[in-house]
Coordinates of C-alpha atoms and ligand atoms in Angstrom, one line a residue:
X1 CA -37.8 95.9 459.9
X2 CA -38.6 95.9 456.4
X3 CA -39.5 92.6 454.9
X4 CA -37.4 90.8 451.7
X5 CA -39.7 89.1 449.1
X6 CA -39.4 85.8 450.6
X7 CA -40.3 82.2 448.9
X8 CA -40.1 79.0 451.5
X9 CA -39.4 75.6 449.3
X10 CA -40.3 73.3 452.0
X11 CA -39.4 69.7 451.6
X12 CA -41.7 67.7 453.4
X13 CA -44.8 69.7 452.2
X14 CA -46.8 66.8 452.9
X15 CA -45.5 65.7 455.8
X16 CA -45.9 65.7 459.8
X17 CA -43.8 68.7 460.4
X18 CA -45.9 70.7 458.1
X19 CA -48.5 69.8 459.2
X20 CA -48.4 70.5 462.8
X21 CA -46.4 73.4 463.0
X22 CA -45.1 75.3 460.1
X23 CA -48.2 75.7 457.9
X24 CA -49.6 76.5 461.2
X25 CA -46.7 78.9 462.4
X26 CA -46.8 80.5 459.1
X27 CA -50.1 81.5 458.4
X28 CA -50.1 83.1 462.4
X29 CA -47.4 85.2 461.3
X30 CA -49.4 86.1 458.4
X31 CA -52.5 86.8 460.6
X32 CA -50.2 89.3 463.0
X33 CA -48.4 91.2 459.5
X34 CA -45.2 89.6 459.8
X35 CA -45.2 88.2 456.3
X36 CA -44.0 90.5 453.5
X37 CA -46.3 91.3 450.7
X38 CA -44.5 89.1 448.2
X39 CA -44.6 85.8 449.6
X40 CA -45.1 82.2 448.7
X41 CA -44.5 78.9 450.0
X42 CA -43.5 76.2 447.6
X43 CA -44.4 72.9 449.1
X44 CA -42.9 69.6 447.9
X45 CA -43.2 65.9 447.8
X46 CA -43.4 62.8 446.5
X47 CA -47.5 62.6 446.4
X48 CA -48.4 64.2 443.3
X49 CA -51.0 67.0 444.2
X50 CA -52.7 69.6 442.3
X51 CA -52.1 73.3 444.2
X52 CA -55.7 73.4 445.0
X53 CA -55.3 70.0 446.9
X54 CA -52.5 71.3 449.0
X55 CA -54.0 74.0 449.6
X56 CA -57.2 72.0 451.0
X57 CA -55.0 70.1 453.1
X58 CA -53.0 72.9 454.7
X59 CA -56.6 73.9 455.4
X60 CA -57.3 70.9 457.3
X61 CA -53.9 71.2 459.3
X62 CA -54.5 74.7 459.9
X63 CA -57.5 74.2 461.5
X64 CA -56.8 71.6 463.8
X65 CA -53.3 72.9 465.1
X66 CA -53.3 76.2 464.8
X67 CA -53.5 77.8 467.9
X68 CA -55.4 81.0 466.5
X69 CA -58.5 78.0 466.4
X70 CA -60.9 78.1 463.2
X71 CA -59.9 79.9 459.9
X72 CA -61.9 82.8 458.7
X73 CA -62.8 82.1 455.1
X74 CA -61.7 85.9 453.6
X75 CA -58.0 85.3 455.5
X76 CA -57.7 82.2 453.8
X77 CA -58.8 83.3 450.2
X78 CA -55.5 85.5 450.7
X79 CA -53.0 83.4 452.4
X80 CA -54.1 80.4 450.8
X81 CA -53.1 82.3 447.2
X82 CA -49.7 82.2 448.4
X83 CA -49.4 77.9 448.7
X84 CA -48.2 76.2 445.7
X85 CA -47.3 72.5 445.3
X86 CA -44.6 70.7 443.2
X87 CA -43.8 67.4 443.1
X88 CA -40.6 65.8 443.2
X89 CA -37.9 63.2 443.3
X90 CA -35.8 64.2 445.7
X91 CA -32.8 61.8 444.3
X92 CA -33.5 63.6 440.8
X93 CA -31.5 66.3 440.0
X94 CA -34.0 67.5 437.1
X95 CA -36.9 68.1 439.8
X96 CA -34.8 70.4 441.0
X97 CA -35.0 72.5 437.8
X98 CA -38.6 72.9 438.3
X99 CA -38.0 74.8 441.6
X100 CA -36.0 76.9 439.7
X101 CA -38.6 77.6 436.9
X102 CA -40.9 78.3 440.0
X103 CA -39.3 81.0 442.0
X104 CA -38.6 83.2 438.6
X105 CA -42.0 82.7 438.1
X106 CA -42.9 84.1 441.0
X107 CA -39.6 86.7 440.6
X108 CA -41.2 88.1 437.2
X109 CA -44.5 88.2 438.6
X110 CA -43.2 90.6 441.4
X111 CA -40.7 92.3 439.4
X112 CA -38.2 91.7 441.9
X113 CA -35.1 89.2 443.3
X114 CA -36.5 87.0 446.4
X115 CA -35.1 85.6 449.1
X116 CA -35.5 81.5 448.8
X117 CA -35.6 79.4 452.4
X118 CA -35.1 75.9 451.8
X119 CA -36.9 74.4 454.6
X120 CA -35.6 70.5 455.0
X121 CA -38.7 68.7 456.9
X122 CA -37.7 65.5 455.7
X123 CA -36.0 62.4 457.1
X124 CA -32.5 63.0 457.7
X125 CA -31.1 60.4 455.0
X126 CA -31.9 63.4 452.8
X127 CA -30.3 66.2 454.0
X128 CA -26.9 65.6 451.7
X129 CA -29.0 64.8 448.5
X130 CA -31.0 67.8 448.6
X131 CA -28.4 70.2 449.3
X132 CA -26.0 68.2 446.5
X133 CA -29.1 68.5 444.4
X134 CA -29.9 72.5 444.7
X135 CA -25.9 73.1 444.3
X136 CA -25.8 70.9 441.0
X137 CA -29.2 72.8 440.0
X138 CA -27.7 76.2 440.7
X139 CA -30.3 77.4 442.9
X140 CA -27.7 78.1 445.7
X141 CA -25.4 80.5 443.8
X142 CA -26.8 83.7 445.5
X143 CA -25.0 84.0 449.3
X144 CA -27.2 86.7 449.6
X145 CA -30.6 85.4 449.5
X146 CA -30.8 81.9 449.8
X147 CA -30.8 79.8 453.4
X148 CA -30.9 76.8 454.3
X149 CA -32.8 75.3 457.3
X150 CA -31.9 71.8 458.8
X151 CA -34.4 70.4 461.4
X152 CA -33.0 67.7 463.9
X153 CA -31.7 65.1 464.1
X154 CA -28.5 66.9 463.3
X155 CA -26.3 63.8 463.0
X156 CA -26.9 60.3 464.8
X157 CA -23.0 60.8 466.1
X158 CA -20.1 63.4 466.3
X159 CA -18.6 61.5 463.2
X160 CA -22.0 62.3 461.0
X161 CA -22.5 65.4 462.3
X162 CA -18.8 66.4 461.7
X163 CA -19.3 65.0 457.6
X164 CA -22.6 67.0 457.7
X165 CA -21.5 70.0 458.2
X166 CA -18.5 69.6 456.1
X167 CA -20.8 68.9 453.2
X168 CA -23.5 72.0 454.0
X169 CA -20.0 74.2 454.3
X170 CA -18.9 73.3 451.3
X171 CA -22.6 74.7 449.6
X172 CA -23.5 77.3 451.8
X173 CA -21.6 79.8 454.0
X174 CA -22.0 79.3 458.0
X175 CA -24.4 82.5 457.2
X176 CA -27.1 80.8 455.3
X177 CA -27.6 77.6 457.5
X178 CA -30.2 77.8 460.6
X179 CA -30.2 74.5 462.4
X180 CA -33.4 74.4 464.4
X181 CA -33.2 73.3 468.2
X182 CA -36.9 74.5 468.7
X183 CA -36.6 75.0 472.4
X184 CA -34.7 78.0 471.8
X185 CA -37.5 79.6 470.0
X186 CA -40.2 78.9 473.0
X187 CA -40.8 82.2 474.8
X188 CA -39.9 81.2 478.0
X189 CA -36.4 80.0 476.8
X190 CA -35.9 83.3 475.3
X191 CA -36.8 84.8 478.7
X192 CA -34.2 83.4 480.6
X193 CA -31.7 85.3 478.6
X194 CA -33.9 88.1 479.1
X195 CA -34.2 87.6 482.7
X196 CA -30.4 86.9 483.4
X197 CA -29.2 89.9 481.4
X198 CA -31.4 92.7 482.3
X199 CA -31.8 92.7 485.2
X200 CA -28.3 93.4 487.7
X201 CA -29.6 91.5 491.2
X202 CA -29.2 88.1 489.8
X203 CA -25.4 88.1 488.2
X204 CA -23.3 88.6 492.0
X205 CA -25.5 85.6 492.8
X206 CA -25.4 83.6 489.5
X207 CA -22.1 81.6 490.4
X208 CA -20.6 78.5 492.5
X209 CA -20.7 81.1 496.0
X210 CA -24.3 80.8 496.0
X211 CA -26.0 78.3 493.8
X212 CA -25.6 74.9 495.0
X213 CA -27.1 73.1 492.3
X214 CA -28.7 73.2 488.9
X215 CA -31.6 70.8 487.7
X216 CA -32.9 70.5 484.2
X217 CA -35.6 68.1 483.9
X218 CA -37.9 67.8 480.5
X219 CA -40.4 65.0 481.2
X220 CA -43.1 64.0 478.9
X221 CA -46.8 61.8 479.5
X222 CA -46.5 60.9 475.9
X223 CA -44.6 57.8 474.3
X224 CA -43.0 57.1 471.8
X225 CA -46.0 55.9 470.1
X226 CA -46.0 56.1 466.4
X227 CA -42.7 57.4 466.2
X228 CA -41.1 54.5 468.0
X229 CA -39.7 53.1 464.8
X230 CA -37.6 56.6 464.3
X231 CA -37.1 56.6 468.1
X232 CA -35.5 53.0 468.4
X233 CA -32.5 54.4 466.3
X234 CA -32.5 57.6 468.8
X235 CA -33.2 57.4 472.6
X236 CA -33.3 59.9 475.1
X237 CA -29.9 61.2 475.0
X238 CA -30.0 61.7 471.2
X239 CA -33.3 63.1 470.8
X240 CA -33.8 65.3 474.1
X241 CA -30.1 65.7 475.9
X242 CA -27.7 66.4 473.3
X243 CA -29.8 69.1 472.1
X244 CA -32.8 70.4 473.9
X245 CA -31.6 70.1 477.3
X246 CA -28.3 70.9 476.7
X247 CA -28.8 74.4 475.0
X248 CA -31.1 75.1 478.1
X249 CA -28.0 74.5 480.3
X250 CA -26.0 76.5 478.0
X251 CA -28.5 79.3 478.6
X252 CA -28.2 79.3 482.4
X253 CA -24.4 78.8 482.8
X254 CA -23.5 81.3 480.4
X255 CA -21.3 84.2 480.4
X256 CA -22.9 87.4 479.6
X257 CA -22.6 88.1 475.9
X258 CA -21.3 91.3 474.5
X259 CA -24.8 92.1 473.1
X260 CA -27.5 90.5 471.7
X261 CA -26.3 89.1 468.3
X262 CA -26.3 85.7 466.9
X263 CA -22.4 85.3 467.7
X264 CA -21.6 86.9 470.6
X265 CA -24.9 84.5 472.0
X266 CA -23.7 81.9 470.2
X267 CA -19.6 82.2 471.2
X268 CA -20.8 82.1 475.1
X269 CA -22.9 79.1 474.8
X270 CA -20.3 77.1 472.9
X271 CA -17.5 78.3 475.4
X272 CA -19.8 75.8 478.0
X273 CA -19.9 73.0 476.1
X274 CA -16.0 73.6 476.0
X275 CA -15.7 74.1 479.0
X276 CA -18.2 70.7 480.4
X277 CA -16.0 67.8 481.6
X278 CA -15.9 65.0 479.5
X279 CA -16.9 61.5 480.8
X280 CA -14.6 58.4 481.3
X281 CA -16.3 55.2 481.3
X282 CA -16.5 55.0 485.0
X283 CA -17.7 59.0 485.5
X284 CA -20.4 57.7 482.7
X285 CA -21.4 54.4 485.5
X286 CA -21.3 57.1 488.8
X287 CA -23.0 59.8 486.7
X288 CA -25.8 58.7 484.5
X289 CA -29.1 57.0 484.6
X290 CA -31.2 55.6 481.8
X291 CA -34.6 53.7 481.9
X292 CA -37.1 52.5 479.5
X293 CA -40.8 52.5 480.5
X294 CA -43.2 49.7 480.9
X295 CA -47.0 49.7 480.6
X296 CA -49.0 51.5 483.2
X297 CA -52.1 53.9 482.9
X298 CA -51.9 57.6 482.3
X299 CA -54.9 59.9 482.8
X300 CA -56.9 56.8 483.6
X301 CA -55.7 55.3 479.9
X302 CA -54.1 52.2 479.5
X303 CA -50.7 52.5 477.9
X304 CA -48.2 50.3 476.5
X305 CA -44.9 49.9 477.2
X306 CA -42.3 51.1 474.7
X307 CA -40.8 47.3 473.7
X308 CA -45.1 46.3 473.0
X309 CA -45.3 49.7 470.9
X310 CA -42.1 49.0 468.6
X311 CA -42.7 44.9 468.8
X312 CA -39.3 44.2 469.4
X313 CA -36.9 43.6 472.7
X314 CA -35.2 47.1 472.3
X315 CA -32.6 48.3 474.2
X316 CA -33.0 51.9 473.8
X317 CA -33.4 54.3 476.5
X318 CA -36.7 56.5 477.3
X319 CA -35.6 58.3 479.7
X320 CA -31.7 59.6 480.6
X321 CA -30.8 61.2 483.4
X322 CA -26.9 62.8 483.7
X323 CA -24.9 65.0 486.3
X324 CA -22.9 67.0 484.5
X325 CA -20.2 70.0 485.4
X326 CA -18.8 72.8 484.1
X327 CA -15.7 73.2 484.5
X328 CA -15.0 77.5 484.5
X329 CA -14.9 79.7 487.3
X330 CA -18.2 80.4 487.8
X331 CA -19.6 76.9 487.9
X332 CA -16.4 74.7 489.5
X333 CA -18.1 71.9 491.6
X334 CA -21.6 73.2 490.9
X335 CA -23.7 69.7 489.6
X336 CA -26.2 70.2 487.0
X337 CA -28.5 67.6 487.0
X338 CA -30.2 66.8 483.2
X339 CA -33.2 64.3 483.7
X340 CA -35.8 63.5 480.5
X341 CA -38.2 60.6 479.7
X342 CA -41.4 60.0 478.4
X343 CA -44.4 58.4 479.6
X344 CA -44.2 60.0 482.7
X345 CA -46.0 61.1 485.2
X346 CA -46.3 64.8 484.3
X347 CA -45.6 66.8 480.9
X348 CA -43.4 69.9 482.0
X349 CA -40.2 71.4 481.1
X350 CA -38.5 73.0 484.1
X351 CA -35.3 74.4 485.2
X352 CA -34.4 74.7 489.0
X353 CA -31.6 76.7 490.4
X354 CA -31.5 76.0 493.9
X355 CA -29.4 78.8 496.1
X356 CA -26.9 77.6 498.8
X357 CA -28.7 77.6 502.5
X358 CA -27.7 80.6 505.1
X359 CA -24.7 80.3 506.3
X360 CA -26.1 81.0 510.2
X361 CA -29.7 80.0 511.0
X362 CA -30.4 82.6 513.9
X363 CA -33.4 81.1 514.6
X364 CA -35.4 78.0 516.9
X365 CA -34.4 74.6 515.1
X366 CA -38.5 74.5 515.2
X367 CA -38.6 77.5 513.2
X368 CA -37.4 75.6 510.1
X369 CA -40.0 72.9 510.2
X370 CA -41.6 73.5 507.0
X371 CA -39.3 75.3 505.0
X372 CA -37.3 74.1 502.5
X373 CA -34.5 75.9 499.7
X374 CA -33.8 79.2 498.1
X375 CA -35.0 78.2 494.4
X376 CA -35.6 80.1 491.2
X377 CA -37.7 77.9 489.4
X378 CA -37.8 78.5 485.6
X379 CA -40.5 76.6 484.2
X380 CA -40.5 76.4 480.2
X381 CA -44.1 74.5 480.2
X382 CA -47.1 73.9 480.0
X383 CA -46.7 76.7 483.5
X384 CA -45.0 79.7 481.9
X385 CA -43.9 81.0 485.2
X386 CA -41.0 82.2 487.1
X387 CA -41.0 81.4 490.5
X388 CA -38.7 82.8 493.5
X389 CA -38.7 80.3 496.5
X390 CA -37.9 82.3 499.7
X391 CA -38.4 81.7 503.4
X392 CA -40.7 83.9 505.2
X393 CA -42.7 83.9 508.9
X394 CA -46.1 82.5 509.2
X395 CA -48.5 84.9 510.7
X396 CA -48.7 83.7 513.9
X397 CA -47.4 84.5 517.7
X398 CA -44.7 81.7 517.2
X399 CA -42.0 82.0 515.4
X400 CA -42.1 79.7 512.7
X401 CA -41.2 80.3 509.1
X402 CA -42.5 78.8 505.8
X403 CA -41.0 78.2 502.0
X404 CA -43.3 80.8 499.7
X405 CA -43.3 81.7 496.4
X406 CA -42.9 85.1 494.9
X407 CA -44.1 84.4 491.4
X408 CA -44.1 85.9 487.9
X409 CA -46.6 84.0 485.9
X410 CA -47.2 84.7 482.2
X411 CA -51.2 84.4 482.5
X412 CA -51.0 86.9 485.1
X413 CA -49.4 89.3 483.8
X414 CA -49.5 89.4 480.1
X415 CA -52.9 88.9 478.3
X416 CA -51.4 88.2 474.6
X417 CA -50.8 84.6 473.7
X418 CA -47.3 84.0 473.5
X419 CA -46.1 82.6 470.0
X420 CA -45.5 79.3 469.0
X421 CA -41.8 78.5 469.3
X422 CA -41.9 78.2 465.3
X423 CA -43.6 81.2 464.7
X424 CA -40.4 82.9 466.2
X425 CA -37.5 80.5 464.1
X426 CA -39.5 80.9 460.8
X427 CA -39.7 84.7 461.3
X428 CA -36.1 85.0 462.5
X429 CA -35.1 82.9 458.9
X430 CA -36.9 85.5 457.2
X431 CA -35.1 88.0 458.7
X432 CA -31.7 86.3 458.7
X433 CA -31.2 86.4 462.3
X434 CA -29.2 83.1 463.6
X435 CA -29.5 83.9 467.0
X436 CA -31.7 80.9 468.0
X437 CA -30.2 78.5 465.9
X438 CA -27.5 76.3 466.2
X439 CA -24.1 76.9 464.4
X440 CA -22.2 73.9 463.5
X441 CA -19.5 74.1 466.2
X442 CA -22.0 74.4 468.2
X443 CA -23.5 70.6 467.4
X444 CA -20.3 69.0 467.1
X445 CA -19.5 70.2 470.7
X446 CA -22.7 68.7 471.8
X447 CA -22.0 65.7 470.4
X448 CA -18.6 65.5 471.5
X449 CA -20.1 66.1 475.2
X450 CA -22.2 62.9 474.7
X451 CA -20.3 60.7 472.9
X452 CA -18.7 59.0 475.3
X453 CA -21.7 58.4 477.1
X454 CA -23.5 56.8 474.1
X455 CA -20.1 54.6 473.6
X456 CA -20.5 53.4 477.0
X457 CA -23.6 52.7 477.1
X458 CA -23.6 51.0 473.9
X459 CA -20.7 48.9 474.9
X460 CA -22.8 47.6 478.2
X461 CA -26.0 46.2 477.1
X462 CA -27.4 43.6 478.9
X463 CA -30.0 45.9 481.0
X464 CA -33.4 45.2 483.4
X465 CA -35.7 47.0 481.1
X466 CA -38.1 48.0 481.4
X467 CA -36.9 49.8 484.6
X468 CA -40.1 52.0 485.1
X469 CA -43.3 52.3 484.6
X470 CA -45.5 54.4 482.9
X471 CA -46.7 57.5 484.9
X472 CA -43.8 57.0 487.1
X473 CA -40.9 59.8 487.8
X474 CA -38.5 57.6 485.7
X475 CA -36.2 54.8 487.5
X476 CA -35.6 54.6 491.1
X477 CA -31.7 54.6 490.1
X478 CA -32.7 58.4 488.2
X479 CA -33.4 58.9 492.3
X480 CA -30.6 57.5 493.9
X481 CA -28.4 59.3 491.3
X482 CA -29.3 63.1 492.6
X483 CA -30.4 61.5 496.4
X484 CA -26.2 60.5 496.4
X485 CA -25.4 63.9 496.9
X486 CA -28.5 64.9 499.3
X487 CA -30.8 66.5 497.2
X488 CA -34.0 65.6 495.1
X489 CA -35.4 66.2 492.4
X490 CA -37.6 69.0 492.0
X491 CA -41.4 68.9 491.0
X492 CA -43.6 71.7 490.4
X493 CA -47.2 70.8 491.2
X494 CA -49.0 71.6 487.9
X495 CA -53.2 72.0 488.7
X496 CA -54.2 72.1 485.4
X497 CA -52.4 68.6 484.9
X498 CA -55.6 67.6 482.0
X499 CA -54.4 69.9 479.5
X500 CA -50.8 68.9 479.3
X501 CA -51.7 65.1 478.1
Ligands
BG6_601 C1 -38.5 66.7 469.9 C2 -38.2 65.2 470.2 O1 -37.3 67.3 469.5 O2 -39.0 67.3 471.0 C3 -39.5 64.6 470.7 O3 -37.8 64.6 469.0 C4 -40.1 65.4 471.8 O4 -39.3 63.2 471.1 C5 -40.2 66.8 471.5 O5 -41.4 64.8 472.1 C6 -40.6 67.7 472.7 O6 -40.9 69.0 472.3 P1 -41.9 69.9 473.0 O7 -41.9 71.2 472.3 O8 -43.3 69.2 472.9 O9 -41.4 70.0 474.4

């Protein structure tokens, strides 16, 4: 596809995001050709910096989180001549102006009408400012070529997210917002739509006949560390469930989609969020979990526990586990189990779709010794794998059978190095596909799915946290929750466990 002109205003330029992933993202598409010939990115902030300064500093980032590794000096004399800096007052409707002088700038150096991405990688007190601010400056007047992208958090409520949206609709068409949920643009995320949709001997199984249950479980060795001031105001089912984990769920229990365009995806996925069953206070007591984590040691380190990192007596969850349904055809009475914390005792994201057992076991009860479930075991990361769990017979003159994998595994079988999950959404902006983003029904459905959890919750404080301890698997109650209905949850041994700290 041919390439618009583009120019990225990125607010934030001199923050984390930056930083850490799109500087990084977007100099990896430059380095594979997927940046157009007229390019720039416009970084702002409120640290005045000279060009050459920003440039030095996106140097710095590059280099240490990139995962290309070290920059060659003659690519960055080129990309780096594409970085400019402006400083700005966000709350200032004149700095605004100066974008404006900016991007004709660079339209009369190119002789040409660019696209403009403003990139919002800023706190999310400013989202209404900015976008009041780039309205009242005129730099939003042309549908055509200007987006908007919005990272999370996308509201702190349904209420919020419901006025959010209603300001950014009354700016912008639906068409020129992208609200990131970064999991979607992970390669193995996209895979599962890939996996589930092109090929035909998973769909006559894909339904309440055969699976039994679903698990989605996104645990993390980290804390909230640094963060933990942002966090406090969050918790786990803010920050992880009501997006992250939720769209992956969407992805399994969806219907197949017409084709593969941003609103037939994106019409499927909302239709099960519509169709989830909403919690009464007492589903919310049977049906959820939440924990906070102590201190403990991970990777032979000794870590805090979350209330010693933030320094207060917080009450806010680290780790949320729900049972959720959908309530359609496919999926009546199927449980999907949602489990995330940090602090734990392993870093991976996977999904486990456990089959229903045979419905006659022909063979010796001693047979089945060993063997355990028909699973397809998605997992997201740091393993990029797709694992089938079947039952097979051990070589042998007895007859007794074992659980074995059959496996795809990315490192097997592919030698590139899959893109980062930003290199994908920043790409897809350019090319104004909103396939992996979020439209705003989308969000308030989310929301609206979890709201009555959060009210609950709120509305019953007095708690025994901490409830778990770092490197743990979350609280025993997480267990009990999923043990209730005689199953467990589902660990993938990870051998490389070093790297994923
Ligand atoms: C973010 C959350 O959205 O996702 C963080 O705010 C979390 O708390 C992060 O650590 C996890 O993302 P990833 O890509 O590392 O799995």
């Amino acid at each position: 596809e041919k390439m618009q002109p583009t120019i990225f205003v990125i607010f934030g330029g001199t923050g984390d995001l930056n930083a850490r992933k799109l500087a990084p993202a977007l100099y990896n598409l430059y380095l594979e050709g997927w940046l157009p010939k007229q390019f720039s990115i416009i970084g702002t902030g409120r640290t005045k910096l000279k060009d050459d300064e920003f440039r030095a500093n996106l140097l710095k980032d590059i280099n240490q989180f990139s995962r290309s590794g070290k920059v060659k000096s003659e690519q960055w004399d080129i990309f780096s001549k594409s970085l400019f800096y402006q400083a700005s007052d966000l709350n200032d409707a004149e700095t605004y102006k100066e974008f404006g002088v900016r991007i004709q700038q660079h339209e009369t150096e190119w002789h040409t009408r660019a696209n403009v991405i403003y990139y919002l990688a800023v706190a999310p007190n400013f989202f209404p400012i900015i976008a009041e601010n780039l309205a009242k400056s005129k730099l939003t007047k042309d549908a055509e070529r200007t987006r908007i992208v919005i990272e999370k958090p996308f509201g702190h409520d349904l209420e919020s997210a419901k006025s959010l949206n209603q300001l950014l609709t009354r700016i912008f068409n639906e068409r020129q917002i992208y609200r990131i949920d970064h999991y979607l643009g992970k390669e193995t995320v996209q895979n599962i739509m890939a996996f589930r949709f092109a090929n035909s001997i998973l769909e006559p199984t894909w339904n309440r006949n055969y699976i039994d249950h679903v698990q989605i479980s996104v645990t993390e060795q980290l804390g909230a560390g640094e963060r933990a001031g942002y966090y406090d105001g969050s918790g786990a089912l803010r920050d992880m469930i009501q997006n992250h984990l939720l769209q992956l769920l969407c992805i399994v229990a969806m219907e197949p989609p017409v084709s593969f365009s941003a609103e037939e995806v994106r019409n499927r996925k909302v239709d099960v969020m519509r169709a989830m069953r909403r919690f009464s206070p007492e589903d919310v007591r049977l049906s959820t979990v939440r924990g906070q984590y102590g201190g403990g040691w991970i990777e032979g380190k000794e870590v805090p526990g979350y209330r010693d990192e933030l320094g207060s007596e917080s009450n806010t969850e680290t780790f949320a586990a729900v049972k959720f349904f959908v309530d359609n055809w496919r999926w009546q009475g199927v449980p999907f189990y949602l489990r995330t914390g940090k602090r734990m005792h392993q870093s991976a994201s996977v999904i486990t779709i456990q089959f229903k057992d045979v419905p006659h076991f022909m063979f010796p009860a001693a047979a089945a010794d060993n063997i355990s479930h028909n699973r397809l075991i998605i997992s997201i990361q740091p393993e990029m794998s797709i694992r089938l769990q079947v039952q097979a017979k051990r070589p042998g003159l007895d007859m007794v059978l074992n659980t074995v994998d059959m496996v795809f595994d990315y490192k097997g079988t592919y030698t590139n190095q899959a893109p980062e999950a930003y290199e994908t959404l920043l790409l897809d902006t350019m090319l104004g596909d909103q396939t992996l983003f979020m439209r705003g029904d989308q969000v308030e459905e989310a929301w609206d799915l979890i709201m009555p959890i959060l009210n609950t919750w709120q509305n019953r404080k007095s708690l025994n946290f901490p409830n778990y301890s770092a490197d743990s698997w979350g609280p025993e109650s997480a267990e009990a929750l999923i043990a209730r209905d005689g199953f467990h949850w589902f660990t993938l041994p990870l051998n490389n466990k070093k790297k994923t700290a």
